JSON list of C-alpha atoms in Angstrom, two decimals:
[
{"chain": "A", "resi": 488, "resn": "GLY", "atom": "CA", "xyz": [158.07, -34.94, 153.77]},
{"chain": "A", "resi": 489, "resn": "GLN", "atom": "CA", "xyz": [156.84, -34.41, 150.23]},
{"chain": "A", "resi": 490, "resn": "ASN", "atom": "CA", "xyz": [158.98, -33.35, 147.30]},
{"chain": "A", "resi": 491, "resn": "ILE", "atom": "CA", "xyz": [157.23, -32.66, 143.96]},
{"chain": "A", "resi": 492, "resn": "ASP", "atom": "CA", "xyz": [158.98, -31.61, 140.82]},
{"chain": "A", "resi": 493, "resn": "GLN", "atom": "CA", "xyz": [157.49, -30.31, 137.52]},
{"chain": "A", "resi": 494, "resn": "PRO", "atom": "CA", "xyz": [158.87, -28.07, 134.82]},
{"chain": "A", "resi": 495, "resn": "THR", "atom": "CA", "xyz": [158.32, -24.37, 135.42]},
{"chain": "A", "resi": 496, "resn": "GLU", "atom": "CA", "xyz": [157.25, -23.36, 131.92]},
{"chain": "A", "resi": 497, "resn": "MET", "atom": "CA", "xyz": [156.36, -24.99, 128.63]},
{"chain": "A", "resi": 498, "resn": "THR", "atom": "CA", "xyz": [155.39, -23.74, 125.25]},
{"chain": "A", "resi": 499, "resn": "ALA", "atom": "CA", "xyz": [153.41, -25.64, 122.60]},
{"chain": "A", "resi": 500, "resn": "THR", "atom": "CA", "xyz": [151.56, -24.95, 119.37]},
{"chain": "A", "resi": 501, "resn": "GLU", "atom": "CA", "xyz": [147.88, -24.82, 118.87]},
{"chain": "A", "resi": 502, "resn": "GLY", "atom": "CA", "xyz": [146.62, -28.15, 117.64]},
{"chain": "A", "resi": 503, "resn": "ALA", "atom": "CA", "xyz": [149.61, -30.08, 118.94]},
{"chain": "A", "resi": 504, "resn": "ILE", "atom": "CA", "xyz": [150.09, -32.49, 121.81]},
{"chain": "A", "resi": 505, "resn": "VAL", "atom": "CA", "xyz": [151.99, -31.58, 125.07]},
{"chain": "A", "resi": 506, "resn": "GLN", "atom": "CA", "xyz": [153.11, -33.79, 127.92]},
{"chain": "A", "resi": 507, "resn": "ILE", "atom": "CA", "xyz": [153.63, -32.20, 131.32]},
{"chain": "A", "resi": 508, "resn": "ASN", "atom": "CA", "xyz": [155.66, -34.48, 133.68]},
{"chain": "A", "resi": 509, "resn": "CYS", "atom": "CA", "xyz": [155.61, -34.64, 137.39]},
{"chain": "A", "resi": 510, "resn": "THR", "atom": "CA", "xyz": [157.85, -36.63, 139.75]},
{"chain": "A", "resi": 511, "resn": "TYR", "atom": "CA", "xyz": [157.42, -37.03, 143.40]},
{"chain": "A", "resi": 512, "resn": "GLN", "atom": "CA", "xyz": [158.96, -38.42, 146.59]},
{"chain": "A", "resi": 513, "resn": "THR", "atom": "CA", "xyz": [156.51, -38.67, 149.41]},
{"chain": "A", "resi": 514, "resn": "SER", "atom": "CA", "xyz": [156.04, -40.31, 152.77]},
{"chain": "A", "resi": 515, "resn": "GLY", "atom": "CA", "xyz": [152.85, -42.29, 152.03]},
{"chain": "A", "resi": 516, "resn": "PHE", "atom": "CA", "xyz": [150.89, -42.08, 148.83]},
{"chain": "A", "resi": 517, "resn": "ASN", "atom": "CA", "xyz": [147.18, -42.35, 148.22]},
{"chain": "A", "resi": 518, "resn": "GLY", "atom": "CA", "xyz": [146.75, -40.69, 144.94]},
{"chain": "A", "resi": 519, "resn": "LEU", "atom": "CA", "xyz": [147.78, -37.98, 142.53]},
{"chain": "A", "resi": 520, "resn": "PHE", "atom": "CA", "xyz": [145.76, -34.99, 141.28]},
{"chain": "A", "resi": 521, "resn": "TRP", "atom": "CA", "xyz": [146.08, -32.69, 138.36]},
{"chain": "A", "resi": 522, "resn": "TYR", "atom": "CA", "xyz": [144.52, -29.23, 138.52]},
{"chain": "A", "resi": 523, "resn": "GLN", "atom": "CA", "xyz": [144.34, -26.49, 135.96]},
{"chain": "A", "resi": 524, "resn": "GLN", "atom": "CA", "xyz": [144.66, -22.87, 137.03]},
{"chain": "A", "resi": 525, "resn": "HIS", "atom": "CA", "xyz": [144.11, -19.89, 134.65]},
{"chain": "A", "resi": 526, "resn": "ALA", "atom": "CA", "xyz": [145.84, -16.64, 135.64]},
{"chain": "A", "resi": 527, "resn": "GLY", "atom": "CA", "xyz": [144.03, -14.90, 138.43]},
{"chain": "A", "resi": 528, "resn": "GLU", "atom": "CA", "xyz": [141.57, -17.82, 138.96]},
{"chain": "A", "resi": 529, "resn": "ALA", "atom": "CA", "xyz": [141.22, -20.73, 141.34]},
{"chain": "A", "resi": 530, "resn": "PRO", "atom": "CA", "xyz": [142.52, -24.19, 140.56]},
{"chain": "A", "resi": 531, "resn": "THR", "atom": "CA", "xyz": [139.98, -26.55, 138.90]},
{"chain": "A", "resi": 532, "resn": "PHE", "atom": "CA", "xyz": [140.11, -30.37, 139.08]},
{"chain": "A", "resi": 533, "resn": "LEU", "atom": "CA", "xyz": [141.27, -32.28, 135.97]},
{"chain": "A", "resi": 534, "resn": "SER", "atom": "CA", "xyz": [142.11, -35.83, 137.12]},
{"chain": "A", "resi": 535, "resn": "TYR", "atom": "CA", "xyz": [142.81, -38.12, 140.04]},
{"chain": "A", "resi": 536, "resn": "ASN", "atom": "CA", "xyz": [144.92, -41.24, 139.65]},
{"chain": "A", "resi": 537, "resn": "VAL", "atom": "CA", "xyz": [145.26, -43.92, 142.30]},
{"chain": "A", "resi": 538, "resn": "LEU", "atom": "CA", "xyz": [146.33, -46.94, 140.25]},
{"chain": "A", "resi": 539, "resn": "ASP", "atom": "CA", "xyz": [149.12, -47.31, 137.70]},
{"chain": "A", "resi": 540, "resn": "GLY", "atom": "CA", "xyz": [148.21, -46.61, 134.12]},
{"chain": "A", "resi": 541, "resn": "LEU", "atom": "CA", "xyz": [146.61, -44.13, 131.80]},
{"chain": "A", "resi": 542, "resn": "GLU", "atom": "CA", "xyz": [143.19, -42.50, 132.39]},
{"chain": "A", "resi": 543, "resn": "GLU", "atom": "CA", "xyz": [141.63, -40.65, 129.46]},
{"chain": "A", "resi": 544, "resn": "LYS", "atom": "CA", "xyz": [139.11, -37.87, 129.76]},
{"chain": "A", "resi": 545, "resn": "GLY", "atom": "CA", "xyz": [138.38, -36.17, 126.46]},
{"chain": "A", "resi": 546, "resn": "ARG", "atom": "CA", "xyz": [141.43, -34.22, 125.29]},
{"chain": "A", "resi": 547, "resn": "PHE", "atom": "CA", "xyz": [143.15, -34.75, 128.59]},
{"chain": "A", "resi": 548, "resn": "SER", "atom": "CA", "xyz": [144.81, -37.89, 129.78]},
{"chain": "A", "resi": 549, "resn": "SER", "atom": "CA", "xyz": [146.80, -38.61, 132.97]},
{"chain": "A", "resi": 550, "resn": "PHE", "atom": "CA", "xyz": [149.34, -41.36, 133.63]},
{"chain": "A", "resi": 551, "resn": "LEU", "atom": "CA", "xyz": [150.74, -42.69, 136.92]},
{"chain": "A", "resi": 552, "resn": "SER", "atom": "CA", "xyz": [153.52, -45.02, 137.78]},
{"chain": "A", "resi": 553, "resn": "ARG", "atom": "CA", "xyz": [153.68, -45.51, 141.51]},
{"chain": "A", "resi": 554, "resn": "SER", "atom": "CA", "xyz": [156.87, -47.52, 141.49]},
{"chain": "A", "resi": 555, "resn": "LYS", "atom": "CA", "xyz": [158.69, -44.80, 139.61]},
{"chain": "A", "resi": 556, "resn": "GLY", "atom": "CA", "xyz": [157.05, -41.89, 141.48]},
{"chain": "A", "resi": 557, "resn": "TYR", "atom": "CA", "xyz": [156.03, -40.36, 138.11]},
{"chain": "A", "resi": 558, "resn": "SER", "atom": "CA", "xyz": [153.02, -38.91, 136.45]},
{"chain": "A", "resi": 559, "resn": "TYR", "atom": "CA", "xyz": [152.25, -37.00, 133.39]},
{"chain": "A", "resi": 560, "resn": "LEU", "atom": "CA", "xyz": [149.35, -34.98, 132.01]},
{"chain": "A", "resi": 561, "resn": "LEU", "atom": "CA", "xyz": [148.85, -35.28, 128.33]},
{"chain": "A", "resi": 562, "resn": "LEU", "atom": "CA", "xyz": [146.90, -32.57, 126.42]},
{"chain": "A", "resi": 563, "resn": "LYS", "atom": "CA", "xyz": [145.83, -33.28, 122.86]},
{"chain": "A", "resi": 564, "resn": "GLU", "atom": "CA", "xyz": [144.56, -31.00, 120.14]},
{"chain": "A", "resi": 565, "resn": "LEU", "atom": "CA", "xyz": [145.78, -27.94, 122.05]},
{"chain": "A", "resi": 566, "resn": "GLN", "atom": "CA", "xyz": [143.60, -24.87, 122.08]},
{"chain": "A", "resi": 567, "resn": "MET", "atom": "CA", "xyz": [144.52, -21.36, 123.00]},
{"chain": "A", "resi": 568, "resn": "LYS", "atom": "CA", "xyz": [142.26, -21.59, 126.08]},
{"chain": "A", "resi": 569, "resn": "ASP", "atom": "CA", "xyz": [144.56, -24.34, 127.36]},
{"chain": "A", "resi": 570, "resn": "SER", "atom": "CA", "xyz": [147.14, -21.70, 128.27]},
{"chain": "A", "resi": 571, "resn": "ALA", "atom": "CA", "xyz": [147.21, -22.01, 132.06]},
{"chain": "A", "resi": 572, "resn": "SER", "atom": "CA", "xyz": [149.24, -23.33, 134.93]},
{"chain": "A", "resi": 573, "resn": "TYR", "atom": "CA", "xyz": [149.01, -27.10, 135.57]},
{"chain": "A", "resi": 574, "resn": "LEU", "atom": "CA", "xyz": [149.40, -28.22, 139.14]},
{"chain": "A", "resi": 575, "resn": "CYS", "atom": "CA", "xyz": [150.45, -31.66, 140.19]},
{"chain": "A", "resi": 576, "resn": "ALA", "atom": "CA", "xyz": [149.37, -32.55, 143.77]},
{"chain": "A", "resi": 577, "resn": "VAL", "atom": "CA", "xyz": [150.01, -35.67, 145.77]},
{"chain": "A", "resi": 578, "resn": "GLU", "atom": "CA", "xyz": [147.81, -37.05, 148.44]},
{"chain": "A", "resi": 579, "resn": "GLY", "atom": "CA", "xyz": [150.06, -38.64, 151.14]},
{"chain": "A", "resi": 580, "resn": "GLY", "atom": "CA", "xyz": [149.53, -39.99, 154.54]},
{"chain": "A", "resi": 581, "resn": "TYR", "atom": "CA", "xyz": [146.74, -38.61, 156.70]},
{"chain": "A", "resi": 582, "resn": "GLN", "atom": "CA", "xyz": [145.01, -37.47, 153.53]},
{"chain": "A", "resi": 583, "resn": "LYS", "atom": "CA", "xyz": [147.39, -34.52, 153.23]},
{"chain": "A", "resi": 584, "resn": "VAL", "atom": "CA", "xyz": [147.57, -33.08, 149.75]},
{"chain": "A", "resi": 585, "resn": "THR", "atom": "CA", "xyz": [150.77, -31.32, 148.75]},
{"chain": "A", "resi": 586, "resn": "PHE", "atom": "CA", "xyz": [150.91, -29.19, 145.57]},
{"chain": "A", "resi": 587, "resn": "GLY", "atom": "CA", "xyz": [153.86, -28.77, 143.19]},
{"chain": "A", "resi": 588, "resn": "THR", "atom": "CA", "xyz": [154.81, -25.30, 142.04]},
{"chain": "A", "resi": 589, "resn": "GLY", "atom": "CA", "xyz": [152.86, -25.76, 138.79]},
{"chain": "A", "resi": 590, "resn": "THR", "atom": "CA", "xyz": [153.85, -25.73, 135.06]},
{"chain": "A", "resi": 591, "resn": "LYS", "atom": "CA", "xyz": [152.92, -22.59, 133.19]},
{"chain": "A", "resi": 592, "resn": "LEU", "atom": "CA", "xyz": [151.80, -23.72, 129.73]},
{"chain": "A", "resi": 593, "resn": "GLN", "atom": "CA", "xyz": [151.75, -21.18, 126.83]},
{"chain": "A", "resi": 594, "resn": "VAL", "atom": "CA", "xyz": [149.88, -22.23, 123.69]},
{"chain": "A", "resi": 595, "resn": "ILE", "atom": "CA", "xyz": [150.95, -20.31, 120.60]},
{"chain": "A", "resi": 596, "resn": "PRO", "atom": "CA", "xyz": [149.23, -20.00, 117.23]},
{"chain": "B", "resi": 799, "resn": "GLU", "atom": "CA", "xyz": [124.95, -25.95, 143.06]},
{"chain": "B", "resi": 800, "resn": "ALA", "atom": "CA", "xyz": [126.73, -22.96, 144.48]},
{"chain": "B", "resi": 801, "resn": "GLY", "atom": "CA", "xyz": [130.55, -23.17, 144.68]},
{"chain": "B", "resi": 802, "resn": "VAL", "atom": "CA", "xyz": [132.87, -22.16, 147.41]},
{"chain": "B", "resi": 803, "resn": "VAL", "atom": "CA", "xyz": [132.30, -18.51, 148.29]},
{"chain": "B", "resi": 804, "resn": "GLN", "atom": "CA", "xyz": [135.09, -16.26, 149.59]},
{"chain": "B", "resi": 805, "resn": "SER", "atom": "CA", "xyz": [135.11, -12.65, 150.62]},
{"chain": "B", "resi": 806, "resn": "PRO", "atom": "CA", "xyz": [136.54, -10.12, 150.19]},
{"chain": "B", "resi": 807, "resn": "ARG", "atom": "CA", "xyz": [138.04, -10.80, 146.74]},
{"chain": "B", "resi": 808, "resn": "TYR", "atom": "CA", "xyz": [140.69, -8.17, 147.23]},
{"chain": "B", "resi": 809, "resn": "LYS", "atom": "CA", "xyz": [142.12, -6.45, 150.34]},
{"chain": "B", "resi": 810, "resn": "ILE", "atom": "CA", "xyz": [144.77, -3.78, 150.68]},
{"chain": "B", "resi": 811, "resn": "ILE", "atom": "CA", "xyz": [146.08, -2.98, 154.13]},
{"chain": "B", "resi": 812, "resn": "GLU", "atom": "CA", "xyz": [149.03, -1.40, 155.82]},
{"chain": "B", "resi": 813, "resn": "LYS", "atom": "CA", "xyz": [151.49, -3.59, 157.60]},
{"chain": "B", "resi": 814, "resn": "LYS", "atom": "CA", "xyz": [150.78, -4.21, 161.24]},
{"chain": "B", "resi": 815, "resn": "GLN", "atom": "CA", "xyz": [147.05, -4.02, 160.63]},
{"chain": "B", "resi": 816, "resn": "PRO", "atom": "CA", "xyz": [144.71, -6.96, 161.20]},
{"chain": "B", "resi": 817, "resn": "VAL", "atom": "CA", "xyz": [142.80, -8.62, 158.32]},
{"chain": "B", "resi": 818, "resn": "ALA", "atom": "CA", "xyz": [140.24, -11.38, 158.12]},
{"chain": "B", "resi": 819, "resn": "PHE", "atom": "CA", "xyz": [139.05, -13.60, 155.32]},
{"chain": "B", "resi": 820, "resn": "TRP", "atom": "CA", "xyz": [135.77, -15.44, 155.18]},
{"chain": "B", "resi": 821, "resn": "CYS", "atom": "CA", "xyz": [134.89, -18.74, 153.45]},
{"chain": "B", "resi": 822, "resn": "ASN", "atom": "CA", "xyz": [131.55, -20.49, 152.90]},
{"chain": "B", "resi": 823, "resn": "PRO", "atom": "CA", "xyz": [132.13, -24.04, 151.57]},
{"chain": "B", "resi": 824, "resn": "ILE", "atom": "CA", "xyz": [129.87, -26.06, 149.29]},
{"chain": "B", "resi": 825, "resn": "SER", "atom": "CA", "xyz": [126.85, -27.33, 151.23]},
{"chain": "B", "resi": 826, "resn": "GLY", "atom": "CA", "xyz": [127.40, -30.70, 152.77]},
{"chain": "B", "resi": 827, "resn": "HIS", "atom": "CA", "xyz": [131.20, -30.61, 152.51]},
{"chain": "B", "resi": 828, "resn": "ASN", "atom": "CA", "xyz": [132.73, -31.59, 155.81]},
{"chain": "B", "resi": 829, "resn": "THR", "atom": "CA", "xyz": [136.29, -30.89, 154.95]},
{"chain": "B", "resi": 830, "resn": "LEU", "atom": "CA", "xyz": [137.56, -27.28, 154.52]},
{"chain": "B", "resi": 831, "resn": "TYR", "atom": "CA", "xyz": [140.98, -26.08, 153.64]},
{"chain": "B", "resi": 832, "resn": "TRP", "atom": "CA", "xyz": [142.82, -22.75, 153.71]},
{"chain": "B", "resi": 833, "resn": "TYR", "atom": "CA", "xyz": [145.78, -22.32, 151.37]},
{"chain": "B", "resi": 834, "resn": "LEU", "atom": "CA", "xyz": [148.23, -19.54, 150.65]},
{"chain": "B", "resi": 835, "resn": "GLN", "atom": "CA", "xyz": [149.47, -19.12, 147.13]},
{"chain": "B", "resi": 836, "resn": "ASN", "atom": "CA", "xyz": [152.29, -16.85, 146.10]},
{"chain": "B", "resi": 837, "resn": "LEU", "atom": "CA", "xyz": [152.76, -15.76, 142.50]},
{"chain": "B", "resi": 838, "resn": "GLY", "atom": "CA", "xyz": [154.11, -18.55, 140.33]},
{"chain": "B", "resi": 839, "resn": "GLN", "atom": "CA", "xyz": [153.92, -21.08, 143.12]},
{"chain": "B", "resi": 840, "resn": "GLY", "atom": "CA", "xyz": [151.50, -23.81, 144.03]},
{"chain": "B", "resi": 841, "resn": "PRO", "atom": "CA", "xyz": [149.00, -23.60, 146.94]},
{"chain": "B", "resi": 842, "resn": "GLU", "atom": "CA", "xyz": [150.51, -24.26, 150.38]},
{"chain": "B", "resi": 843, "resn": "LEU", "atom": "CA", "xyz": [148.24, -25.71, 152.98]},
{"chain": "B", "resi": 844, "resn": "LEU", "atom": "CA", "xyz": [147.71, -23.57, 156.04]},
{"chain": "B", "resi": 845, "resn": "ILE", "atom": "CA", "xyz": [145.01, -25.49, 157.89]},
{"chain": "B", "resi": 846, "resn": "ARG", "atom": "CA", "xyz": [142.55, -28.31, 157.22]},
{"chain": "B", "resi": 847, "resn": "TYR", "atom": "CA", "xyz": [139.25, -28.78, 159.08]},
{"chain": "B", "resi": 848, "resn": "GLU", "atom": "CA", "xyz": [137.12, -31.91, 159.40]},
{"chain": "B", "resi": 849, "resn": "ASN", "atom": "CA", "xyz": [133.81, -30.40, 160.47]},
{"chain": "B", "resi": 850, "resn": "GLU", "atom": "CA", "xyz": [134.76, -28.02, 163.31]},
{"chain": "B", "resi": 851, "resn": "GLU", "atom": "CA", "xyz": [137.93, -29.74, 164.23]},
{"chain": "B", "resi": 852, "resn": "ALA", "atom": "CA", "xyz": [141.38, -28.53, 162.91]},
{"chain": "B", "resi": 853, "resn": "VAL", "atom": "CA", "xyz": [143.08, -31.85, 161.94]},
{"chain": "B", "resi": 854, "resn": "ASP", "atom": "CA", "xyz": [146.16, -30.35, 160.30]},
{"chain": "B", "resi": 855, "resn": "ASP", "atom": "CA", "xyz": [147.44, -26.92, 161.26]},
{"chain": "B", "resi": 856, "resn": "SER", "atom": "CA", "xyz": [151.10, -27.72, 161.28]},
{"chain": "B", "resi": 857, "resn": "GLN", "atom": "CA", "xyz": [151.93, -25.07, 158.70]},
{"chain": "B", "resi": 858, "resn": "LEU", "atom": "CA", "xyz": [149.85, -22.30, 160.16]},
{"chain": "B", "resi": 859, "resn": "PRO", "atom": "CA", "xyz": [152.10, -19.54, 161.56]},
{"chain": "B", "resi": 860, "resn": "LYS", "atom": "CA", "xyz": [150.34, -19.44, 164.96]},
{"chain": "B", "resi": 861, "resn": "ASP", "atom": "CA", "xyz": [152.08, -16.35, 166.15]},
{"chain": "B", "resi": 862, "resn": "ARG", "atom": "CA", "xyz": [150.10, -14.18, 163.75]},
{"chain": "B", "resi": 863, "resn": "PHE", "atom": "CA", "xyz": [147.60, -16.45, 161.98]},
{"chain": "B", "resi": 864, "resn": "SER", "atom": "CA", "xyz": [144.36, -17.86, 163.45]},
{"chain": "B", "resi": 865, "resn": "ALA", "atom": "CA", "xyz": [141.39, -19.70, 162.02]},
{"chain": "B", "resi": 866, "resn": "GLU", "atom": "CA", "xyz": [138.12, -20.91, 163.17]},
{"chain": "B", "resi": 867, "resn": "ARG", "atom": "CA", "xyz": [135.22, -22.96, 161.81]},
{"chain": "B", "resi": 868, "resn": "LEU", "atom": "CA", "xyz": [132.36, -22.54, 164.21]},
{"chain": "B", "resi": 869, "resn": "LYS", "atom": "CA", "xyz": [129.47, -25.00, 163.71]},
{"chain": "B", "resi": 870, "resn": "GLY", "atom": "CA", "xyz": [131.54, -26.81, 161.08]},
{"chain": "B", "resi": 871, "resn": "VAL", "atom": "CA", "xyz": [130.32, -24.69, 158.14]},
{"chain": "B", "resi": 872, "resn": "ASP", "atom": "CA", "xyz": [131.77, -21.20, 157.51]},
{"chain": "B", "resi": 873, "resn": "SER", "atom": "CA", "xyz": [135.29, -20.44, 158.35]},
{"chain": "B", "resi": 874, "resn": "THR", "atom": "CA", "xyz": [137.34, -17.34, 159.09]},
{"chain": "B", "resi": 875, "resn": "LEU", "atom": "CA", "xyz": [141.11, -16.85, 158.65]},
{"chain": "B", "resi": 876, "resn": "LYS", "atom": "CA", "xyz": [142.77, -13.96, 160.46]},
{"chain": "B", "resi": 877, "resn": "ILE", "atom": "CA", "xyz": [146.11, -12.36, 160.38]},
{"chain": "B", "resi": 878, "resn": "GLN", "atom": "CA", "xyz": [147.22, -10.03, 163.16]},
{"chain": "B", "resi": 879, "resn": "PRO", "atom": "CA", "xyz": [149.42, -8.19, 162.65]},
{"chain": "B", "resi": 880, "resn": "ALA", "atom": "CA", "xyz": [149.98, -8.45, 158.89]},
{"chain": "B", "resi": 881, "resn": "GLU", "atom": "CA", "xyz": [153.49, -8.28, 157.47]},
{"chain": "B", "resi": 882, "resn": "LEU", "atom": "CA", "xyz": [154.70, -7.37, 153.97]},
{"chain": "B", "resi": 883, "resn": "GLY", "atom": "CA", "xyz": [155.52, -10.98, 153.25]},
{"chain": "B", "resi": 884, "resn": "ASP", "atom": "CA", "xyz": [151.80, -11.96, 153.77]},
{"chain": "B", "resi": 885, "resn": "SER", "atom": "CA", "xyz": [150.91, -10.48, 150.40]},
{"chain": "B", "resi": 886, "resn": "ALA", "atom": "CA", "xyz": [149.48, -13.44, 148.52]},
{"chain": "B", "resi": 887, "resn": "VAL", "atom": "CA", "xyz": [146.27, -15.12, 147.42]},
{"chain": "B", "resi": 888, "resn": "TYR", "atom": "CA", "xyz": [144.47, -16.94, 150.12]},
{"chain": "B", "resi": 889, "resn": "LEU", "atom": "CA", "xyz": [142.41, -19.80, 148.80]},
{"chain": "B", "resi": 890, "resn": "CYS", "atom": "CA", "xyz": [139.60, -21.73, 150.48]},
{"chain": "B", "resi": 891, "resn": "ALA", "atom": "CA", "xyz": [138.72, -25.21, 149.34]},
{"chain": "B", "resi": 892, "resn": "SER", "atom": "CA", "xyz": [136.20, -27.81, 150.38]},
{"chain": "B", "resi": 893, "resn": "SER", "atom": "CA", "xyz": [135.63, -31.47, 149.81]},
{"chain": "B", "resi": 894, "resn": "PRO", "atom": "CA", "xyz": [132.85, -33.92, 150.79]},
{"chain": "B", "resi": 895, "resn": "ASN", "atom": "CA", "xyz": [134.95, -35.91, 153.26]},
{"chain": "B", "resi": 896, "resn": "GLY", "atom": "CA", "xyz": [138.66, -35.27, 152.70]},
{"chain": "B", "resi": 897, "resn": "LEU", "atom": "CA", "xyz": [139.11, -38.25, 150.42]},
{"chain": "B", "resi": 898, "resn": "GLU", "atom": "CA", "xyz": [137.87, -36.64, 147.20]},
{"chain": "B", "resi": 899, "resn": "THR", "atom": "CA", "xyz": [138.53, -33.76, 144.85]},
{"chain": "B", "resi": 900, "resn": "GLN", "atom": "CA", "xyz": [138.89, -30.34, 146.43]},
{"chain": "B", "resi": 901, "resn": "TYR", "atom": "CA", "xyz": [136.74, -27.45, 145.03]},
{"chain": "B", "resi": 902, "resn": "PHE", "atom": "CA", "xyz": [138.40, -24.13, 145.31]},
{"chain": "B", "resi": 903, "resn": "GLY", "atom": "CA", "xyz": [136.92, -20.74, 145.89]},
{"chain": "B", "resi": 904, "resn": "PRO", "atom": "CA", "xyz": [137.98, -17.67, 143.86]},
{"chain": "B", "resi": 905, "resn": "GLY", "atom": "CA", "xyz": [140.52, -16.63, 146.51]},
{"chain": "B", "resi": 906, "resn": "THR", "atom": "CA", "xyz": [141.19, -13.37, 148.32]},
{"chain": "B", "resi": 907, "resn": "ARG", "atom": "CA", "xyz": [144.08, -11.35, 146.93]},
{"chain": "B", "resi": 908, "resn": "LEU", "atom": "CA", "xyz": [145.88, -9.61, 149.87]},
{"chain": "B", "resi": 909, "resn": "LEU", "atom": "CA", "xyz": [148.33, -6.78, 149.47]},
{"chain": "B", "resi": 910, "resn": "VAL", "atom": "CA", "xyz": [150.17, -5.51, 152.50]},
{"chain": "B", "resi": 911, "resn": "LEU", "atom": "CA", "xyz": [151.80, -2.09, 152.09]}
]
């Protein structure tokens, strides 16, 4: 089975940096996704990590440690529009993707 | 390029009534997914299709839920009869071959009274 843990809620200040953690225990592992979901909207793709290390894409970076079953999403220079839920999802055996419950991020002025 | 299309966007029905949702994936995407998402939760997979074949329906409540993907393109998800606990957002997603990023549709928000 798959078990994915991430904090339920986080609050951060506009212009700051925030790190959203995700830990997982899965049967089989092919890769880890991060998705952003604004309230009332569909999830949109942010990143996909297969190998250990940090991948940077603009203001967003994602890190993976397969040996520790750990990932984080790093958001820099926070903007008000970054207020959303951030979903960690693991692709396990048979290409099955399991989503975490999501972390609701609130960016305050 | 057009995204994943779903209809209807909203549906309100009384319990025990049937309901159906429709999804048109991105052109050329062989893999199609149906998810259920409750408020404050992540999407939960109901069924995954590779072309017209359902390759993972282990979490589909088959006593009341059914799905089809005729000709390996559009898909329909049906609930009959609906229960109060079925109130949720039903998301459809597609990917080119199941190994890549999933692209989500806007979802259908179902309210069962």
